[in-house]
Coordinates of C-alpha atoms and ligand atoms in Angstrom, one line a residue:
Chain A
X877 CA 3.0 -44.0 22.1
X878 CA 0.9 -41.5 19.8
X879 CA 2.9 -39.2 17.6
X880 CA 3.5 -35.7 18.8
X881 CA 1.2 -33.1 16.9
X882 CA 2.2 -30.0 18.5
X883 CA 5.7 -29.5 20.2
X884 CA 6.6 -26.4 21.8
X885 CA 10.2 -26.0 23.0
X886 CA 11.6 -23.3 25.4
X887 CA 9.8 -20.4 24.0
X888 CA 10.4 -17.0 25.3
X889 CA 7.9 -14.4 24.4
X890 CA 7.7 -10.6 25.3
X891 CA 5.2 -7.8 25.2
X892 CA 7.8 -5.0 24.9
X893 CA 9.9 -5.4 28.1
X894 CA 7.3 -7.6 29.7
X895 CA 8.7 -11.2 29.6
X896 CA 5.4 -13.0 29.5
X897 CA 6.6 -16.7 28.7
X898 CA 9.9 -18.0 30.2
X899 CA 11.2 -21.1 28.5
X900 CA 7.9 -22.6 28.0
X901 CA 7.9 -26.2 26.6
X902 CA 5.0 -28.6 26.2
X903 CA 3.7 -30.9 23.8
X904 CA 0.3 -32.4 22.6
X905 CA 0.1 -35.7 21.0
X906 CA -2.6 -36.7 18.4
X907 CA -5.9 -37.5 19.8
X908 CA -5.3 -36.0 23.1
X909 CA -7.0 -33.4 25.3
X910 CA -4.3 -31.4 26.9
X911 CA -5.3 -28.7 29.4
X912 CA -3.2 -25.5 30.4
X913 CA -4.2 -24.0 33.8
X914 CA -2.8 -21.2 35.6
X915 CA -4.0 -18.0 37.5
X916 CA -4.9 -14.7 35.7
X917 CA -1.8 -13.3 33.9
X918 CA 0.1 -16.4 34.0
X919 CA 0.6 -16.5 30.4
X920 CA -2.0 -19.0 29.1
X921 CA -3.6 -16.8 26.3
X922 CA 0.0 -15.7 25.5
X923 CA 0.9 -19.3 24.9
X924 CA -2.0 -19.9 22.5
X925 CA -1.3 -16.8 20.7
X926 CA 2.1 -17.6 20.1
X927 CA 1.4 -21.2 18.9
X928 CA -1.2 -19.7 16.4
X929 CA 1.3 -17.0 15.1
X930 CA -0.6 -13.9 16.3
X931 CA 2.7 -13.4 18.2
X932 CA 6.3 -14.7 17.8
X933 CA 8.8 -15.9 20.4
X934 CA 12.1 -14.3 20.7
X935 CA 13.6 -17.7 21.2
X936 CA 12.6 -21.2 21.2
X937 CA 10.6 -23.3 18.5
X938 CA 7.1 -24.4 17.8
X939 CA 6.6 -27.6 15.6
X940 CA 3.3 -28.7 14.2
X941 CA 3.0 -32.0 12.3
X942 CA 6.7 -31.8 12.3
X943 CA 6.9 -28.8 10.4
X944 CA 8.7 -25.7 11.9
X945 CA 5.9 -22.9 12.4
X946 CA 7.8 -20.7 15.0
X947 CA 7.7 -17.7 12.6
X948 CA 4.9 -18.7 10.3
X949 CA 2.2 -16.0 9.7
X950 CA -1.0 -16.5 11.6
X951 CA -3.3 -16.8 8.4
X952 CA -1.3 -19.7 7.2
X953 CA -1.8 -21.9 10.0
X954 CA -5.5 -22.7 9.8
X955 CA -5.0 -24.3 6.3
X956 CA -2.5 -26.7 8.0
X957 CA -5.1 -27.7 10.4
X958 CA -4.7 -25.5 13.5
X959 CA -7.6 -23.7 14.7
X960 CA -7.5 -21.1 17.7
X961 CA -10.7 -19.9 19.3
X962 CA -9.3 -16.9 21.0
X963 CA -9.9 -15.3 24.4
X964 CA -13.1 -13.3 24.4
X965 CA -14.6 -15.1 21.4
X966 CA -13.8 -12.4 18.8
X967 CA -16.7 -13.2 16.6
X968 CA -17.3 -10.7 13.9
X969 CA -20.0 -8.6 15.8
X970 CA -21.1 -6.8 12.6
X971 CA -21.6 -9.9 10.5
X972 CA -24.5 -12.3 10.9
X973 CA -24.3 -15.7 12.5
X974 CA -24.2 -17.5 9.1
X975 CA -21.5 -15.1 7.6
X976 CA -19.4 -15.8 10.7
X977 CA -19.6 -19.4 9.9
X978 CA -18.9 -18.8 6.5
X979 CA -15.7 -17.0 7.6
X980 CA -14.7 -20.2 9.4
X981 CA -14.8 -21.9 6.2
X982 CA -12.9 -19.3 4.3
X983 CA -10.2 -21.7 3.6
X984 CA -12.5 -24.1 2.1
X985 CA -13.1 -23.7 -1.9
X986 CA -16.8 -24.0 -1.2
X987 CA -18.9 -23.6 1.9
X988 CA -20.6 -26.9 2.4
X989 CA -24.2 -27.0 3.7
X990 CA -23.2 -30.2 5.3
X991 CA -20.7 -28.5 7.6
X992 CA -23.2 -25.7 8.3
X993 CA -25.9 -28.2 9.3
X994 CA -23.3 -29.9 11.6
X995 CA -22.7 -26.8 13.5
X996 CA -26.5 -25.9 13.6
X997 CA -27.0 -29.7 14.8
X998 CA -24.6 -28.8 17.7
X999 CA -26.1 -25.6 18.5
X1000 CA -29.7 -25.3 17.4
X1001 CA -29.8 -21.8 18.8
X1002 CA -27.4 -20.6 16.3
X1003 CA -29.7 -21.9 13.5
X1004 CA -32.7 -20.0 14.8
X1005 CA -30.5 -16.9 14.7
X1006 CA -28.5 -17.4 11.6
X1007 CA -29.6 -14.1 9.9
X1008 CA -29.0 -12.2 13.2
X1009 CA -26.1 -9.8 13.7
X1010 CA -23.5 -11.5 15.9
X1011 CA -23.4 -8.4 18.0
X1012 CA -26.9 -9.2 19.2
X1013 CA -26.1 -12.5 20.4
X1014 CA -25.7 -13.3 24.3
X1015 CA -22.2 -14.2 25.5
X1016 CA -22.9 -17.7 25.6
X1017 CA -24.4 -17.7 22.1
X1018 CA -21.3 -15.9 21.1
X1019 CA -19.3 -18.7 22.5
X1020 CA -21.1 -21.3 20.6
X1021 CA -20.6 -19.3 17.5
X1022 CA -16.8 -19.0 18.0
X1023 CA -16.6 -22.7 18.6
X1024 CA -19.1 -23.4 15.5
X1025 CA -16.8 -21.2 13.4
X1026 CA -13.8 -23.2 14.4
X1027 CA -15.5 -26.2 13.5
X1028 CA -16.2 -25.1 9.9
X1029 CA -12.6 -25.6 8.8
X1030 CA -12.4 -29.1 10.1
X1031 CA -9.1 -28.5 12.1
X1032 CA -6.7 -31.3 13.3
X1033 CA -6.2 -29.4 16.5
X1034 CA -8.3 -26.8 18.2
X1035 CA -7.1 -24.4 20.8
X1036 CA -9.9 -23.1 23.2
X1037 CA -9.2 -20.2 25.4
X1038 CA -11.4 -20.2 28.4
X1039 CA -14.5 -21.2 26.5
X1040 CA -16.6 -21.5 29.7
X1041 CA -15.7 -17.9 30.8
X1042 CA -18.7 -15.9 31.9
X1043 CA -21.1 -18.6 31.2
X1044 CA -23.9 -19.9 33.4
X1045 CA -23.2 -23.4 35.0
X1046 CA -25.6 -25.1 32.5
X1047 CA -23.7 -23.7 29.6
X1048 CA -20.5 -24.4 31.0
X1049 CA -21.6 -28.2 31.0
X1050 CA -22.9 -27.9 27.4
X1051 CA -19.7 -26.3 26.2
X1052 CA -17.5 -29.0 27.9
X1053 CA -19.9 -31.7 26.1
X1054 CA -19.2 -30.0 22.8
X1055 CA -15.4 -30.3 23.6
X1056 CA -15.8 -33.9 24.3
X1057 CA -17.8 -34.4 21.0
X1058 CA -15.2 -32.6 19.1
X1059 CA -12.6 -34.9 20.7
X1060 CA -14.6 -37.9 19.9
X1061 CA -15.0 -36.9 16.3
X1062 CA -11.3 -37.1 16.2
X1063 CA -10.1 -33.4 16.8
X1064 CA -7.1 -33.0 19.1
X1065 CA -7.8 -30.4 21.8
X1066 CA -5.6 -27.9 23.7
X1067 CA -7.7 -26.3 26.3
X1068 CA -7.0 -23.1 28.6
X1069 CA -9.4 -23.0 31.4
X1070 CA -9.9 -21.1 34.7
X1071 CA -12.3 -23.9 35.6
X1072 CA -9.5 -26.2 36.6
X1073 CA -11.5 -29.0 38.1
X1074 CA -13.7 -29.5 34.9
X1075 CA -10.6 -29.1 32.7
X1076 CA -8.5 -31.6 34.6
X1077 CA -11.4 -34.1 34.8
X1078 CA -11.7 -33.9 30.9
X1079 CA -7.9 -33.8 30.1
X1080 CA -5.8 -36.6 29.2
X1081 CA -2.8 -34.4 30.3
X1082 CA -2.4 -31.1 31.7
X1083 CA 0.3 -28.3 32.5
X1084 CA 0.3 -25.7 35.2
X1085 CA 1.6 -22.2 34.0
X1086 CA 2.6 -19.8 36.7
X1087 CA 3.9 -16.3 36.0
X1088 CA 5.2 -17.4 32.6
X1089 CA 6.8 -20.7 33.6
X1090 CA 5.5 -24.3 33.4
X1091 CA 5.7 -25.6 36.9
X1092 CA 3.9 -28.8 36.9
X1093 CA 2.9 -31.6 34.4
X1094 CA 1.1 -34.7 34.5
X1095 CA -2.0 -36.5 33.7
X1096 CA -5.3 -34.8 34.5
X1097 CA -6.0 -37.2 37.4
X1098 CA -2.2 -36.8 38.8
X1099 CA -2.7 -33.0 38.9
X1100 CA -6.1 -33.2 40.5
X1101 CA -4.6 -35.0 43.3
X1102 CA -1.6 -32.9 43.7
X1103 CA -1.6 -30.7 46.8
X1104 CA 0.0 -27.8 44.9
X1105 CA -2.9 -27.7 42.4
X1106 CA -5.5 -28.4 44.9
X1107 CA -4.4 -25.4 46.9
X1108 CA -4.0 -23.1 44.1
X1109 CA -6.7 -23.9 41.6
X1110 CA -9.3 -26.2 43.2
X1111 CA -10.1 -24.2 46.1
X1112 CA -8.5 -26.2 48.8
Chain B
X858 CA -38.9 24.7 -10.4
X859 CA -36.9 23.8 -13.5
X860 CA -34.0 25.5 -12.1
X861 CA -34.4 23.5 -8.8
X862 CA -34.7 20.2 -10.7
X863 CA -31.5 21.0 -12.9
X864 CA -29.6 22.1 -9.6
X865 CA -30.7 18.9 -7.9
X866 CA -29.7 16.7 -10.8
X867 CA -26.3 18.2 -11.4
X868 CA -25.7 18.0 -7.5
X869 CA -26.5 14.4 -7.7
X870 CA -24.0 13.8 -10.5
X871 CA -21.2 15.7 -8.9
X872 CA -22.0 14.1 -5.8
X873 CA -21.7 10.7 -7.3
X874 CA -18.2 11.6 -8.3
X875 CA -17.5 12.6 -4.8
X876 CA -18.8 9.3 -3.5
X877 CA -16.7 7.3 -5.8
X878 CA -13.7 8.9 -4.5
X879 CA -15.1 9.0 -0.8
X880 CA -15.5 5.2 -1.3
X881 CA -11.5 4.9 -1.7
X882 CA -11.1 6.9 1.6
X883 CA -13.4 5.0 3.6
X884 CA -12.6 1.5 2.4
X885 CA -9.0 2.1 3.1
X886 CA -9.8 3.5 6.4
X887 CA -12.0 0.5 7.4
X888 CA -9.5 -1.9 6.4
X889 CA -6.2 -0.4 7.0
X890 CA -7.2 2.1 9.7
X891 CA -5.3 4.8 8.0
X892 CA -6.2 8.1 6.3
X893 CA -4.8 7.8 2.8
X894 CA -4.2 11.5 2.0
X895 CA -2.6 10.8 -1.4
X896 CA -6.0 9.3 -2.7
X897 CA -6.9 12.5 -4.2
X898 CA -3.7 12.6 -6.2
X899 CA -4.7 9.3 -7.7
X900 CA -7.5 11.3 -9.4
X901 CA -5.0 13.6 -11.0
X902 CA -3.0 10.7 -12.1
X903 CA -5.9 9.2 -13.7
X904 CA -6.9 12.3 -15.4
X905 CA -3.3 12.7 -16.9
X906 CA -3.3 9.0 -17.9
X907 CA -6.4 9.8 -19.9
X908 CA -5.0 12.7 -21.5
X909 CA -1.8 10.8 -22.6
X910 CA -4.0 7.8 -23.9
X911 CA -6.5 10.0 -25.9
X912 CA -4.3 12.7 -27.2
X913 CA -0.7 11.2 -27.3
X914 CA -1.4 7.5 -28.1
X915 CA -4.7 8.2 -29.9
X916 CA -6.4 5.3 -28.1
X917 CA -10.1 5.2 -28.2
X918 CA -12.3 6.5 -25.2
X919 CA -13.1 3.2 -23.7
X920 CA -9.6 1.9 -23.9
X921 CA -8.3 5.3 -22.3
X922 CA -10.5 4.7 -19.5
X923 CA -9.2 1.2 -19.1
X924 CA -5.8 2.6 -19.3
X925 CA -6.4 5.1 -16.5
X926 CA -7.9 2.4 -14.4
X927 CA -5.0 0.2 -14.7
X928 CA -2.5 3.0 -14.3
X929 CA -4.2 4.2 -10.9
X930 CA -4.7 0.7 -9.7
X931 CA -1.0 -0.2 -10.3
X932 CA 0.1 3.0 -8.6
X933 CA -2.4 2.7 -5.7
X934 CA -1.0 -0.9 -4.9
X935 CA 2.6 0.2 -5.4
X936 CA 2.2 3.2 -3.0
X937 CA 0.5 0.9 -0.4
X938 CA 3.4 -1.7 -0.8
X939 CA 6.4 0.9 -0.9
X940 CA 5.2 3.6 1.5
X941 CA 2.5 2.2 4.0
X942 CA 3.2 -1.6 4.3
X943 CA 6.6 -0.9 6.0
X944 CA 4.7 1.4 8.6
X945 CA 2.0 -1.3 9.6
X946 CA 3.1 -1.2 13.2
X947 CA 4.0 2.5 13.2
X948 CA 1.9 5.0 15.1
X949 CA -1.0 6.8 13.0
X950 CA 0.7 10.1 12.8
X951 CA 3.7 8.6 11.1
X952 CA 1.6 6.9 8.4
X953 CA -0.5 10.2 8.0
X954 CA 2.7 12.3 7.4
X955 CA 4.1 9.7 5.0
X956 CA 0.7 9.9 3.0
X957 CA 1.0 13.6 2.9
X958 CA 4.7 13.0 1.7
X959 CA 3.4 10.6 -1.0
X960 CA 0.7 13.2 -2.2
X961 CA 3.3 15.9 -2.7
X962 CA 5.8 13.3 -4.4
X963 CA 3.0 12.4 -6.8
X964 CA 2.1 16.1 -7.4
X965 CA 5.7 16.7 -8.2
X966 CA 6.3 14.0 -10.4
X967 CA 3.4 15.4 -12.5
X968 CA 4.8 18.7 -12.4
X969 CA 8.0 17.1 -13.7
X970 CA 6.4 15.4 -16.5
X971 CA 3.6 17.7 -17.6
X972 CA 4.6 21.1 -16.3
X973 CA 2.5 23.4 -14.4
X974 CA 0.3 24.6 -17.2
X975 CA -3.1 23.3 -17.1
X976 CA -4.1 20.5 -19.9
X977 CA -7.4 19.8 -21.4
X978 CA -9.2 16.6 -20.8
X979 CA -10.5 14.4 -23.4
X980 CA -14.2 14.2 -23.6
X981 CA -14.8 10.4 -23.4
X982 CA -18.4 10.0 -23.0
X983 CA -20.2 11.8 -25.8
X984 CA -23.9 11.4 -24.8
X985 CA -26.8 13.4 -26.0
X986 CA -28.5 15.7 -23.6
X987 CA -31.8 14.4 -22.1
X988 CA -34.9 16.7 -21.8
X989 CA -37.4 15.5 -19.3
X990 CA -40.4 17.7 -18.6
X991 CA -38.6 20.8 -19.7
X992 CA -35.6 20.0 -17.5
X993 CA -32.5 19.7 -19.8
X994 CA -29.9 17.2 -18.4
X995 CA -26.3 17.2 -20.1
X996 CA -25.1 13.9 -21.5
X997 CA -22.0 14.0 -19.0
X998 CA -24.4 14.8 -16.0
X999 CA -26.6 11.8 -16.5
X1000 CA -23.9 9.5 -17.9
X1001 CA -21.8 10.0 -14.7
X1002 CA -24.8 9.5 -12.5
X1003 CA -25.8 6.3 -14.3
X1004 CA -22.3 4.8 -14.3
X1005 CA -21.6 5.7 -10.7
X1006 CA -24.9 4.2 -9.6
X1007 CA -23.9 0.9 -11.4
X1008 CA -20.6 0.9 -9.8
X1009 CA -21.8 1.5 -6.4
X1010 CA -24.6 -1.2 -6.7
X1011 CA -21.8 -3.5 -8.0
X1012 CA -19.6 -2.7 -5.0
X1013 CA -22.3 -3.0 -2.5
X1014 CA -23.0 -6.6 -3.8
X1015 CA -19.4 -7.3 -3.8
X1016 CA -19.0 -6.4 -0.3
X1017 CA -22.2 -8.0 1.1
X1018 CA -22.4 -11.1 -1.1
X1019 CA -19.0 -12.4 -2.2
X1020 CA -16.4 -14.2 -0.2
X1021 CA -13.9 -11.8 -0.8
X1022 CA -16.1 -8.9 0.2
X1023 CA -17.2 -10.7 3.4
X1024 CA -13.4 -11.3 4.2
X1025 CA -12.9 -7.5 4.0
X1026 CA -15.6 -6.8 6.3
X1027 CA -14.1 -9.3 8.7
X1028 CA -10.7 -7.7 8.3
X1029 CA -12.1 -4.2 8.9
X1030 CA -13.7 -5.6 12.2
X1031 CA -11.1 -7.6 13.7
X1032 CA -7.7 -8.2 12.0
X1033 CA -6.5 -10.8 14.3
X1034 CA -9.6 -12.9 14.2
X1035 CA -9.6 -12.6 10.6
X1036 CA -6.1 -13.9 10.4
X1037 CA -7.2 -17.0 12.4
X1038 CA -10.0 -17.7 9.8
X1039 CA -6.9 -18.0 7.2
X1040 CA -7.6 -14.4 5.8
X1041 CA -4.3 -12.8 4.8
X1042 CA -4.7 -9.2 6.1
X1043 CA -1.9 -7.9 3.8
X1044 CA -3.6 -9.4 0.8
X1045 CA -6.8 -7.8 1.7
X1046 CA -5.3 -4.4 2.2
X1047 CA -3.7 -4.8 -1.3
X1048 CA -7.2 -5.5 -2.7
X1049 CA -8.6 -2.7 -0.8
X1050 CA -6.0 -0.1 -2.3
X1051 CA -6.6 -1.8 -5.7
X1052 CA -10.3 -1.2 -5.6
X1053 CA -10.2 2.3 -4.2
X1054 CA -7.7 3.4 -6.8
X1055 CA -9.7 1.9 -9.7
X1056 CA -12.8 4.0 -8.4
X1057 CA -10.7 7.0 -8.1
X1058 CA -9.6 6.5 -11.9
X1059 CA -13.2 6.2 -12.9
X1060 CA -13.9 9.4 -10.9
X1061 CA -11.0 11.2 -12.7
X1062 CA -12.6 10.6 -15.9
X1063 CA -15.8 12.0 -15.0
X1064 CA -14.1 15.0 -13.1
X1065 CA -12.0 15.7 -16.2
X1066 CA -15.1 15.6 -18.4
X1067 CA -16.9 17.9 -16.0
X1068 CA -14.0 20.3 -15.1
X1069 CA -12.1 19.9 -18.2
X1070 CA -8.6 21.4 -17.2
X1071 CA -6.2 19.4 -15.4
X1072 CA -3.0 20.4 -13.5
X1073 CA -0.6 18.6 -11.0
X1074 CA -2.7 19.9 -8.0
X1075 CA -6.1 19.0 -9.7
X1076 CA -6.5 16.2 -7.1
X1077 CA -6.3 18.2 -4.0
X1078 CA -9.9 19.8 -4.0
X1079 CA -12.1 16.9 -4.9
X1080 CA -9.6 14.8 -2.6
X1081 CA -10.3 16.9 0.4
X1082 CA -14.2 17.1 -0.5
X1083 CA -14.5 13.5 -1.0
X1084 CA -12.7 13.2 2.3
X1085 CA -15.0 15.3 4.0
X1086 CA -17.9 13.3 2.3
X1087 CA -16.4 10.1 3.9
X1088 CA -16.3 11.5 7.4
X1089 CA -19.8 13.2 6.7
X1090 CA -21.3 9.8 6.0
X1091 CA -19.3 8.3 8.8
X1092 CA -15.7 7.1 7.9
X1093 CA -15.5 3.3 7.5
X1094 CA -18.9 3.0 6.4
X1095 CA -19.4 2.1 2.5
X1096 CA -23.1 3.4 2.4
X1097 CA -22.0 6.2 4.3
X1098 CA -19.5 7.4 1.8
X1099 CA -22.1 7.1 -0.9
X1100 CA -24.6 9.1 0.9
X1101 CA -22.1 11.6 2.2
X1102 CA -20.7 12.1 -1.3
X1103 CA -24.2 12.6 -2.9
X1104 CA -25.2 14.9 -0.1
X1105 CA -22.1 17.0 -0.4
X1106 CA -22.5 17.3 -4.1
X1107 CA -26.3 18.5 -3.8
X1108 CA -25.4 20.8 -0.9
X1109 CA -22.6 22.4 -3.0
X1110 CA -24.7 22.8 -6.3
X1111 CA -27.5 24.3 -4.2
X1112 CA -25.2 26.6 -2.4
X1113 CA -23.7 27.8 -5.7
X1114 CA -27.1 28.2 -7.3
X1115 CA -29.1 29.8 -4.6
X1116 CA -26.4 31.4 -2.4
X1117 CA -23.0 32.2 -3.7
X1118 CA -20.5 30.5 -5.9
X1119 CA -17.9 32.2 -3.7
X1120 CA -19.3 30.7 -0.6
X1121 CA -20.2 27.4 -1.6
X1122 CA -17.2 25.6 -0.2
X1123 CA -17.4 27.4 3.0
X1124 CA -21.1 26.4 3.2
X1125 CA -20.3 22.6 2.4
X1126 CA -17.6 22.5 5.2
X1127 CA -20.0 24.4 7.6
X1128 CA -22.5 21.8 7.1
X1129 CA -19.9 19.1 7.9
X1130 CA -19.0 20.9 11.1
X1131 CA -22.7 21.0 12.2
X1132 CA -23.4 17.3 11.3
X1133 CA -20.1 16.3 13.2
X1134 CA -21.1 18.3 16.3
X1135 CA -24.6 16.7 16.4
X1136 CA -23.5 13.1 15.3
X1137 CA -19.7 12.8 15.8
X1138 CA -19.4 9.4 14.0
X1139 CA -21.0 11.0 10.9
X1140 CA -24.4 10.0 9.4
X1141 CA -24.1 6.4 9.1
X1142 CA -21.0 5.8 11.1
X1143 CA -20.8 3.1 13.7
X1144 CA -19.7 3.8 17.2
X1145 CA -16.1 3.2 17.1
X1146 CA -15.2 0.3 19.5
X1147 CA -11.6 1.1 20.7
X1148 CA -9.8 -2.2 20.7
X1149 CA -6.2 -2.6 19.7
Ligands
LIG1935 N1 -0.9 -6.8 24.9 C1 -0.1 -6.8 26.0 N2 0.6 -5.9 26.3 C2 1.4 -5.9 27.4 N3 1.4 -7.2 28.3 C3 0.5 -8.1 28.0 C4 -0.4 -7.9 27.0 N4 -1.1 -8.9 26.9 C5 -0.8 -9.7 28.1 N5 0.1 -9.1 28.7 C6 0.7 -9.5 30.0 O1 1.3 -10.9 29.8 C7 1.1 -11.7 30.8 C8 0.3 -12.8 30.5 O2 -0.9 -12.4 30.0 P1 -1.9 -13.5 29.4 O3 -3.0 -12.9 28.8 O4 -1.1 -14.7 28.5 O5 -2.4 -14.3 30.8 P2 -3.5 -15.4 31.0 O6 -2.9 -16.6 31.7 O7 -4.1 -15.8 29.5 O8 -4.5 -14.6 31.9 P3 -6.1 -14.5 32.1 O9 -6.5 -16.0 32.8 O10 -6.4 -13.4 32.9 O11 -6.6 -14.6 30.8 C9 0.4 -10.9 31.8 O12 1.4 -10.4 32.8 C10 -0.1 -9.7 31.2 O13 -0.1 -8.5 32.0
LIG1936 MG1 -6.2 -15.2 29.1

């Protein structure tokens, strides 16, 4: 049994009066790929934002590597090894591709050329455009940049919020390949996806989130064959 | 022709002072998304600091400049910490009113300490006048221009090339994403206030040298003009603040020289209104992407 890397216990999260997460508990073990699936508005992004300290729960707790991070400020989490590629990519649109990657390595003392080359090896398109302002990249390229930026800090775990959103099928495959490679290189992955079939096929384990509650949990294969999941997320 | 060139140079010089102050407004706006209306009063504090350092403590000129920079930097950071930081989640209007309150507070403290009588500023830079092709340029005029140009160049390099400068740009664009990179937004805001206040201190030395007499309300006029310059150039844009400040100074001096001393301020603000009608984001301002 692998050790628990991320342990979320009974968190309740609010946007003002909106109760977005209700007693949500789940865990991610070292070396796993865990998927979080659910319909629009289920609370997937809220879950990731709460783990990465962009929001804080009213009750419940979050532990990362055994440390209580429930109320830790967001900027202190990347140095601990927790990276979050947020919904909508959030690359710095007015900065160049290379500067975006440098920001990914902000916590490093020095930006290593090796790390930059590693990202460019995965995403040759970014290399060609490294002097270009990120705002001029296509959506797919921005997604690559967001993932490359997260790779720069060598996180223990990377949380990806709908990395395939709005991308052409061929790019979706490419993004999933990168997730696989990241994982093979030793990174633990927490993946939020609309594309449930692909996510479940990739994941060791998965959770289903419905209107702020976790309603199902199991291995990727188990959930794929579950009637409830088939109906709601796999189109039949 | 000589008169024209002289006016141009004094306009550039005055404008470079506005630019230094405008940089403080624009950087704070860019990073903290607030209008720090107490920024002008930092200039007044810097000018008094120089007066105390030179006339009462008998410090040499350069040390007095450093003292003014130190006082203003500490003051700017302290104001941010005590007055603005607790309001980080508050509506902009609350912050704006607080800034106006801080402005009155600083003016009244100065009134208590120094009284309402005006005081003479020390002359810190004693530079010889230059005569180029029949155009005479005062020492303070070219000195101001030279020093501010160096500072602006340095600041541009800092923002574009250094890690901290890039982090500041990242924060100004997207605070949440910057925090996810491990950048502390609070620390960045503190540094921004420190830099803005230090620039205001240097501006105060030049302003004092050019206008000589200082009183508790001294900061208001250069403050409002520098704010105008920041909006003129595109608030949030660093090159915009530099350009806006310099243009404002040039327009002001030409209006004074060729039209009317009485109407020069009205003309300056009139130009601003026209620019904002034609280009609402200011000369170099970017389209503001509304995202909260
Ligand atoms: N900033 C906000 N203010 C108020 N309510 C919000 C905010 N962000 C999200 N919510 C609400 O919280 C709930 C969960 O939203 P969340 O973004 O986590 O959903 P999601 O599962 O990521 O959905 P999607 O698949 O559409 O991205 C929704 O009901 C949403 O309306
Ligand atoms: Mg979402």
